[in-house]
């Protein structure tokens, strides 16, 4: 008998539902929330309300485009943690109610583990063990994956995530939220070697982006003259705005180039330290075109097998929750109806 998982993802500002049958994604529908754009970041209260409005139609579309009846679903998977608690509550409550009403098993999924397992959606899957660089708006981690149900974090950011480095620097440039995709777009038109920014001095496999962000702030304050604060260089607001306007493409290209270099140098170190040559990307920032191309180029040089989820499975989506749910189902890893979502999560 085939196994069909209905999955729900509502950890941040996207409401998504997906159906996965025997490990193959048959539908994945995402409703984005444009309401946050004007606030320069996700407003949790507004996100929860939008999830409430979206969840029923989103699940309906996912089921109908998969040609699937609720009666033929084997289990319901949902994002339990981490994320915005109000957002998680909407998806968790909906999944629990559905499981109760249909008398079907419930599967609780860790959002970051699901990002990693998005690499198991494609037909060509990485062999185990593999390393995954998971880069999203809230996380930057290197994960050692021994099986779909056994993985551990071997390096992570001590402060800002890579997505935040993109979004916060974009905000300083006056770009709307989320800034990552726009920096990527403008970077294609600029010179990646024109400007240099401070490199983090963190040893080992951990990351840090806060010093990088500060150096970028001073770089703008000094209209490109210095990475450290120097009063004599401080530009007027008008000079700063003109500098940004005239150099936007080169600034974006240089920014992106620096962030990608920081990420890939740690990934290289992790591969060397562990001897693992199956290397994956995951999370929203893995949609970044330079990161994708550079990973492939480094991979060829290092003799790695590299894997990157299809574009639509990089940013938040329920297909990754569904594939994780499928492997948890095979492993008999079910939640009971007392399960509660959590803003933070243990691995
Ligand atoms: O995984 P995700 O969709 O949500 C979280 O769980 O955080 O990641 C969102 C992050 C945002 O910071 C966004 O700016 C970034 O992914 N992002 C990108 C690109 N597309 C999305 N960053 C750089 N380049 C992109 N093309
Ligand atoms: Zn995510």
GROMACS .gro file of C-alpha atoms and ligand atoms in nm:
model
  374
    1UNK     CA    1   0.000   0.000   0.000
    2UNK     CA    2   0.136   0.343  -0.085
    3UNK     CA    3   0.224   0.600   0.184
    4UNK     CA    4   0.086   0.951   0.132
    5UNK     CA    5   0.188   1.232   0.365
    6UNK     CA    6   0.000   1.562   0.384
    7UNK     CA    7   0.243   1.824   0.518
    8UNK     CA    8   0.191   2.175   0.653
    9UNK     CA    9   0.459   2.443   0.695
   10UNK     CA   10   0.383   2.770   0.875
   11UNK     CA   11   0.702   2.855   1.069
   12UNK     CA   12   0.749   3.211   0.944
   13UNK     CA   13   0.566   3.411   0.679
   14UNK     CA   14   0.484   3.149   0.414
   15UNK     CA   15   0.182   2.919   0.443
   16UNK     CA   16   0.250   2.599   0.253
   17UNK     CA   17   0.101   2.252   0.208
   18UNK     CA   18   0.233   1.952   0.016
   19UNK     CA   19   0.145   1.593  -0.063
   20UNK     CA   20   0.421   1.333  -0.091
   21UNK     CA   21   0.343   0.977  -0.206
   22UNK     CA   22   0.604   0.707  -0.151
   23UNK     CA   23   0.882   0.965  -0.122
   24UNK     CA   24   0.780   1.157  -0.437
   25UNK     CA   25   0.644   1.512  -0.409
   26UNK     CA   26   0.314   1.529  -0.597
   27UNK     CA   27   0.210   1.880  -0.493
   28UNK     CA   28   0.363   2.175  -0.312
   29UNK     CA   29   0.166   2.495  -0.281
   30UNK     CA   30   0.294   2.813  -0.113
   31UNK     CA   31   0.105   3.132  -0.023
   32UNK     CA   32   0.347   3.421   0.037
   33UNK     CA   33   0.260   3.714   0.261
   34UNK     CA   34   0.330   4.049   0.097
   35UNK     CA   35   0.194   4.237   0.401
   36UNK     CA   36   0.545   4.246   0.560
   37UNK     CA   37   0.728   4.422   0.276
   38UNK     CA   38   0.656   4.773   0.395
   39UNK     CA   39   0.777   4.697   0.750
   40UNK     CA   40   1.129   4.586   0.647
   41UNK     CA   41   1.088   4.245   0.816
   42UNK     CA   42   0.829   3.988   0.922
   43UNK     CA   43   0.573   4.120   1.174
   44UNK     CA   44   0.484   3.810   1.382
   45UNK     CA   45   0.128   3.920   1.467
   46UNK     CA   46   0.046   3.987   1.101
   47UNK     CA   47   0.208   3.657   0.997
   48UNK     CA   48  -0.015   3.456   1.234
   49UNK     CA   49  -0.329   3.627   1.106
   50UNK     CA   50  -0.234   3.567   0.744
   51UNK     CA   51  -0.167   3.198   0.819
   52UNK     CA   52  -0.519   3.175   0.965
   53UNK     CA   53  -0.662   3.315   0.644
   54UNK     CA   54  -0.444   3.106   0.413
   55UNK     CA   55  -0.429   2.764   0.571
   56UNK     CA   56  -0.761   2.614   0.458
   57UNK     CA   57  -0.734   2.723   0.091
   58UNK     CA   58  -0.364   2.628   0.078
   59UNK     CA   59  -0.433   2.274   0.203
   60UNK     CA   60  -0.729   2.248  -0.039
   61UNK     CA   61  -0.509   2.344  -0.336
   62UNK     CA   62  -0.230   2.104  -0.232
   63UNK     CA   63  -0.479   1.815  -0.208
   64UNK     CA   64  -0.667   1.892  -0.528
   65UNK     CA   65  -0.355   1.948  -0.739
   66UNK     CA   66  -0.225   1.612  -0.611
   67UNK     CA   67  -0.563   1.459  -0.702
   68UNK     CA   68  -0.575   1.331  -0.349
   69UNK     CA   69  -0.869   1.278  -0.108
   70UNK     CA   70  -0.818   1.333   0.264
   71UNK     CA   71  -0.931   0.971   0.314
   72UNK     CA   72  -0.626   0.841   0.125
   73UNK     CA   73  -0.373   1.031   0.339
   74UNK     CA   74  -0.159   0.803   0.559
   75UNK     CA   75  -0.036   1.070   0.806
   76UNK     CA   76  -0.025   1.445   0.865
   77UNK     CA   77   0.314   1.611   0.911
   78UNK     CA   78   0.364   1.967   1.035
   79UNK     CA   79   0.646   2.201   1.133
   80UNK     CA   80   0.677   2.182   1.510
   81UNK     CA   81   0.982   2.407   1.558
   82UNK     CA   82   1.176   2.633   1.535
   83UNK     CA   83   0.999   2.946   1.414
   84UNK     CA   84   0.766   3.226   1.517
   85UNK     CA   85   0.545   3.079   1.788
   86UNK     CA   86   0.220   3.241   1.666
   87UNK     CA   87   0.284   3.115   1.313
   88UNK     CA   88   0.374   2.765   1.430
   89UNK     CA   89   0.060   2.746   1.646
   90UNK     CA   90  -0.165   2.792   1.341
   91UNK     CA   91  -0.008   2.503   1.146
   92UNK     CA   92   0.026   2.279   1.452
   93UNK     CA   93  -0.334   2.330   1.562
   94UNK     CA   94  -0.463   2.271   1.209
   95UNK     CA   95  -0.257   1.950   1.173
   96UNK     CA   96  -0.364   1.820   1.513
   97UNK     CA   97  -0.731   1.888   1.444
   98UNK     CA   98  -0.709   1.713   1.107
   99UNK     CA   99  -0.530   1.413   1.258
  100UNK     CA  100  -0.794   1.391   1.531
  101UNK     CA  101  -1.088   1.426   1.291
  102UNK     CA  102  -0.949   1.173   1.041
  103UNK     CA  103  -0.801   0.942   1.303
  104UNK     CA  104  -0.464   0.950   1.123
  105UNK     CA  105  -0.115   0.958   1.275
  106UNK     CA  106   0.059   1.290   1.334
  107UNK     CA  107   0.427   1.361   1.256
  108UNK     CA  108   0.615   1.655   1.415
  109UNK     CA  109   0.896   1.792   1.197
  110UNK     CA  110   1.200   2.006   1.283
  111UNK     CA  111   1.209   2.288   1.028
  112UNK     CA  112   1.590   2.296   0.996
  113UNK     CA  113   1.616   1.918   0.957
  114UNK     CA  114   1.352   1.947   0.685
  115UNK     CA  115   1.561   2.210   0.501
  116UNK     CA  116   1.847   1.956   0.503
  117UNK     CA  117   1.626   1.671   0.379
  118UNK     CA  118   1.500   1.885   0.089
  119UNK     CA  119   1.809   1.732  -0.071
  120UNK     CA  120   1.627   1.395  -0.075
  121UNK     CA  121   1.343   1.526  -0.293
  122UNK     CA  122   1.531   1.506  -0.625
  123UNK     CA  123   1.567   1.172  -0.802
  124UNK     CA  124   1.944   1.200  -0.774
  125UNK     CA  125   2.002   1.192  -0.398
  126UNK     CA  126   2.322   1.234  -0.196
  127UNK     CA  127   2.466   0.918  -0.043
  128UNK     CA  128   2.519   0.902   0.337
  129UNK     CA  129   2.701   1.047   0.518
  130UNK     CA  130   2.675   1.393   0.368
  131UNK     CA  131   2.749   1.746   0.485
  132UNK     CA  132   2.486   2.014   0.442
  133UNK     CA  133   2.543   2.388   0.460
  134UNK     CA  134   2.204   2.515   0.575
  135UNK     CA  135   2.171   2.887   0.522
  136UNK     CA  136   1.843   3.064   0.594
  137UNK     CA  137   1.705   3.385   0.739
  138UNK     CA  138   1.743   3.258   1.096
  139UNK     CA  139   2.014   2.991   1.075
  140UNK     CA  140   2.358   2.918   0.935
  141UNK     CA  141   2.472   2.566   1.010
  142UNK     CA  142   2.693   2.289   0.884
  143UNK     CA  143   2.511   1.962   0.947
  144UNK     CA  144   2.662   1.614   0.934
  145UNK     CA  145   2.386   1.381   0.811
  146UNK     CA  146   2.427   1.009   0.877
  147UNK     CA  147   2.073   0.906   0.775
  148UNK     CA  148   1.736   1.079   0.721
  149UNK     CA  149   1.671   1.043   1.094
  150UNK     CA  150   2.023   1.094   1.232
  151UNK     CA  151   2.205   1.423   1.192
  152UNK     CA  152   2.405   1.668   1.404
  153UNK     CA  153   2.516   2.031   1.379
  154UNK     CA  154   2.897   2.056   1.362
  155UNK     CA  155   2.921   2.434   1.303
  156UNK     CA  156   2.685   2.729   1.332
  157UNK     CA  157   2.667   3.105   1.352
  158UNK     CA  158   2.748   3.271   1.682
  159UNK     CA  159   2.539   3.578   1.593
  160UNK     CA  160   2.362   3.672   1.268
  161UNK     CA  161   2.256   3.416   1.007
  162UNK     CA  162   2.374   3.442   0.645
  163UNK     CA  163   2.021   3.544   0.539
  164UNK     CA  164   2.029   3.821   0.800
  165UNK     CA  165   2.365   3.936   0.664
  166UNK     CA  166   2.196   3.973   0.324
  167UNK     CA  167   1.873   4.125   0.460
  168UNK     CA  168   2.030   4.369   0.708
  169UNK     CA  169   2.289   4.501   0.464
  170UNK     CA  170   2.015   4.533   0.201
  171UNK     CA  171   1.814   4.739   0.449
  172UNK     CA  172   2.113   4.973   0.495
  173UNK     CA  173   2.110   5.014   0.116
  174UNK     CA  174   1.742   5.111   0.133
  175UNK     CA  175   1.622   4.788  -0.034
  176UNK     CA  176   1.291   4.628   0.071
  177UNK     CA  177   1.264   4.307   0.277
  178UNK     CA  178   1.376   4.038   0.207
  179UNK     CA  179   1.689   4.190   0.058
  180UNK     CA  180   1.870   3.865  -0.033
  181UNK     CA  181   1.699   3.805  -0.370
  182UNK     CA  182   1.744   4.172  -0.471
  183UNK     CA  183   2.114   4.174  -0.383
  184UNK     CA  184   2.146   3.859  -0.595
  185UNK     CA  185   1.969   4.032  -0.886
  186UNK     CA  186   2.175   4.355  -0.870
  187UNK     CA  187   2.498   4.160  -0.813
  188UNK     CA  188   2.467   4.010  -1.161
  189UNK     CA  189   2.529   4.361  -1.300
  190UNK     CA  190   2.822   4.459  -1.077
  191UNK     CA  191   3.192   4.399  -1.011
  192UNK     CA  192   3.235   4.148  -0.723
  193UNK     CA  193   3.596   4.253  -0.658
  194UNK     CA  194   3.544   4.630  -0.641
  195UNK     CA  195   3.495   4.656  -0.261
  196UNK     CA  196   3.632   4.448   0.028
  197UNK     CA  197   3.466   4.406   0.369
  198UNK     CA  198   3.590   4.281   0.708
  199UNK     CA  199   3.637   3.904   0.725
  200UNK     CA  200   3.528   3.723   1.044
  201UNK     CA  201   3.812   3.599   1.264
  202UNK     CA  202   3.632   3.290   1.397
  203UNK     CA  203   3.835   2.969   1.397
  204UNK     CA  204   3.681   2.619   1.378
  205UNK     CA  205   3.355   2.553   1.195
  206UNK     CA  206   3.144   2.831   1.346
  207UNK     CA  207   3.041   3.150   1.165
  208UNK     CA  208   3.001   3.514   1.263
  209UNK     CA  209   2.845   3.791   1.055
  210UNK     CA  210   2.804   4.073   1.307
  211UNK     CA  211   3.151   4.228   1.245
  212UNK     CA  212   3.091   4.204   0.873
  213UNK     CA  213   2.764   4.395   0.909
  214UNK     CA  214   2.928   4.664   1.123
  215UNK     CA  215   3.212   4.710   0.874
  216UNK     CA  216   2.953   4.748   0.599
  217UNK     CA  217   2.771   5.014   0.801
  218UNK     CA  218   3.096   5.216   0.838
  219UNK     CA  219   3.175   5.161   0.474
  220UNK     CA  220   2.844   5.333   0.387
  221UNK     CA  221   2.891   5.605   0.649
  222UNK     CA  222   3.229   5.681   0.493
  223UNK     CA  223   3.086   5.660   0.141
  224UNK     CA  224   3.323   5.373   0.055
  225UNK     CA  225   3.641   5.525   0.195
  226UNK     CA  226   3.693   5.306   0.504
  227UNK     CA  227   3.569   4.994   0.682
  228UNK     CA  228   3.634   5.140   1.026
  229UNK     CA  229   3.476   5.448   1.175
  230UNK     CA  230   3.684   5.760   1.101
  231UNK     CA  231   3.527   6.094   1.183
  232UNK     CA  232   3.720   6.280   0.914
  233UNK     CA  233   3.570   6.055   0.646
  234UNK     CA  234   3.208   6.067   0.765
  235UNK     CA  235   2.991   6.155   0.469
  236UNK     CA  236   2.673   6.362   0.481
  237UNK     CA  237   2.344   6.175   0.435
  238UNK     CA  238   2.323   6.310   0.084
  239UNK     CA  239   2.678   6.195  -0.001
  240UNK     CA  240   2.597   5.848   0.137
  241UNK     CA  241   2.278   5.825  -0.069
  242UNK     CA  242   2.460   5.938  -0.383
  243UNK     CA  243   2.740   5.688  -0.320
  244UNK     CA  244   2.483   5.406  -0.285
  245UNK     CA  245   2.289   5.517  -0.594
  246UNK     CA  246   2.597   5.544  -0.815
  247UNK     CA  247   2.755   5.217  -0.697
  248UNK     CA  248   2.456   4.995  -0.613
  249UNK     CA  249   2.546   4.711  -0.850
  250UNK     CA  250   2.915   4.696  -0.749
  251UNK     CA  251   2.824   4.717  -0.378
  252UNK     CA  252   2.574   4.429  -0.413
  253UNK     CA  253   2.818   4.218  -0.617
  254UNK     CA  254   3.100   4.276  -0.364
  255UNK     CA  255   2.870   4.209  -0.067
  256UNK     CA  256   2.742   3.885  -0.214
  257UNK     CA  257   3.092   3.775  -0.312
  258UNK     CA  258   3.219   3.829   0.044
  259UNK     CA  259   2.927   3.645   0.212
  260UNK     CA  260   2.959   3.351  -0.028
  261UNK     CA  261   3.337   3.334   0.033
  262UNK     CA  262   3.284   3.322   0.412
  263UNK     CA  263   3.029   3.040   0.376
  264UNK     CA  264   3.230   2.830   0.136
  265UNK     CA  265   3.561   2.857   0.322
  266UNK     CA  266   3.396   2.700   0.631
  267UNK     CA  267   3.231   2.432   0.420
  268UNK     CA  268   3.570   2.348   0.271
  269UNK     CA  269   3.717   2.318   0.619
  270UNK     CA  270   3.429   2.092   0.732
  271UNK     CA  271   3.480   1.864   0.431
  272UNK     CA  272   3.853   1.847   0.503
  273UNK     CA  273   3.805   1.781   0.878
  274UNK     CA  274   3.545   1.505   0.827
  275UNK     CA  275   3.673   1.357   0.500
  276UNK     CA  276   3.315   1.369   0.364
  277UNK     CA  277   3.281   1.444  -0.007
  278UNK     CA  278   2.902   1.442  -0.050
  279UNK     CA  279   2.816   1.808  -0.004
  280UNK     CA  280   2.468   1.967  -0.005
  281UNK     CA  281   2.318   2.312   0.029
  282UNK     CA  282   1.986   2.397   0.195
  283UNK     CA  283   1.778   2.691   0.318
  284UNK     CA  284   1.658   3.012   0.160
  285UNK     CA  285   2.005   3.153   0.091
  286UNK     CA  286   2.088   2.846  -0.120
  287UNK     CA  287   1.865   3.010  -0.382
  288UNK     CA  288   2.156   3.255  -0.426
  289UNK     CA  289   2.300   3.223  -0.776
  290UNK     CA  290   2.665   3.291  -0.685
  291UNK     CA  291   2.653   3.043  -0.397
  292UNK     CA  292   2.509   2.775  -0.627
  293UNK     CA  293   2.764   2.832  -0.903
  294UNK     CA  294   3.061   2.866  -0.666
  295UNK     CA  295   2.968   2.544  -0.481
  296UNK     CA  296   2.972   2.355  -0.808
  297UNK     CA  297   3.305   2.509  -0.910
  298UNK     CA  298   3.473   2.434  -0.575
  299UNK     CA  299   3.317   2.087  -0.580
  300UNK     CA  300   3.478   2.008  -0.913
  301UNK     CA  301   3.818   2.117  -0.783
  302UNK     CA  302   3.783   1.929  -0.453
  303UNK     CA  303   3.637   1.609  -0.602
  304UNK     CA  304   3.305   1.657  -0.419
  305UNK     CA  305   2.965   1.531  -0.531
  306UNK     CA  306   2.748   1.840  -0.485
  307UNK     CA  307   2.371   1.860  -0.447
  308UNK     CA  308   2.143   2.163  -0.435
  309UNK     CA  309   1.765   2.136  -0.399
  310UNK     CA  310   1.555   2.272  -0.684
  311UNK     CA  311   1.491   2.642  -0.643
  312UNK     CA  312   1.135   2.603  -0.508
  313UNK     CA  313   1.258   2.368  -0.231
  314UNK     CA  314   1.530   2.607  -0.104
  315UNK     CA  315   1.311   2.874   0.057
  316UNK     CA  316   1.040   2.772   0.305
  317UNK     CA  317   0.805   2.510   0.160
  318UNK     CA  318   0.593   2.217   0.278
  319UNK     CA  319   0.752   1.967   0.035
  320UNK     CA  320   1.057   1.950   0.263
  321UNK     CA  321   0.823   1.885   0.560
  322UNK     CA  322   0.649   1.613   0.357
  323UNK     CA  323   0.971   1.432   0.261
  324UNK     CA  324   1.092   1.448   0.624
  325UNK     CA  325   0.749   1.323   0.734
  326UNK     CA  326   0.780   1.032   0.491
  327UNK     CA  327   1.112   0.916   0.641
  328UNK     CA  328   0.978   0.963   0.993
  329UNK     CA  329   0.674   0.755   0.896
  330UNK     CA  330   0.903   0.475   0.773
  331UNK     CA  331   1.084   0.503   1.108
  332UNK     CA  332   0.753   0.486   1.305
  333UNK     CA  333   0.834   0.825   1.457
  334UNK     CA  334   0.489   0.967   1.540
  335UNK     CA  335   0.378   1.247   1.773
  336UNK     CA  336   0.080   1.225   2.004
  337UNK     CA  337  -0.194   1.486   2.020
  338UNK     CA  338  -0.038   1.654   2.324
  339UNK     CA  339   0.253   1.778   2.109
  340UNK     CA  340   0.311   2.156   2.122
  341UNK     CA  341   0.512   2.378   1.887
  342UNK     CA  342   0.831   2.545   2.009
  343UNK     CA  343   0.997   2.868   1.895
  344UNK     CA  344   1.336   2.705   1.960
  345UNK     CA  345   1.427   2.343   1.903
  346UNK     CA  346   1.682   2.090   2.017
  347UNK     CA  347   1.839   1.864   1.755
  348LIG     O1  348   1.476   2.940   0.452
  348LIG     P1  349   1.404   3.069   0.432
  348LIG     O2  350   1.303   3.077   0.322
  348LIG     O3  351   1.332   3.115   0.563
  348LIG     C1  352   1.386   3.094   0.689
  348LIG     O4  353   1.363   2.984   0.745
  348LIG     O5  354   1.458   3.185   0.733
  348LIG     O6  355   1.518   3.181   0.410
  348LIG     C2  356   1.488   3.315   0.391
  348LIG     C3  357   1.618   3.388   0.368
  348LIG     C4  358   1.603   3.540   0.366
  348LIG     O7  359   1.704   3.595   0.449
  348LIG     C5  360   1.626   3.578   0.220
  348LIG     O8  361   1.682   3.706   0.202
  348LIG     C6  362   1.722   3.470   0.178
  348LIG     O9  363   1.675   3.352   0.240
  348LIG     N1  364   1.726   3.453   0.031
  348LIG     C7  365   1.834   3.485  -0.044
  348LIG     C8  366   1.798   3.457  -0.178
  348LIG     N2  367   1.669   3.410  -0.180
  348LIG     C9  368   1.628   3.408  -0.051
  348LIG     N3  369   1.954   3.532  -0.009
  348LIG    C10  370   2.042   3.555  -0.108
  348LIG     N4  371   2.016   3.533  -0.239
  348LIG    C11  372   1.897   3.484  -0.279
  348LIG     N5  373   1.872   3.461  -0.408
  349LIG    ZN1  374   1.339   2.804   0.661
   0.00000   0.00000   0.00000
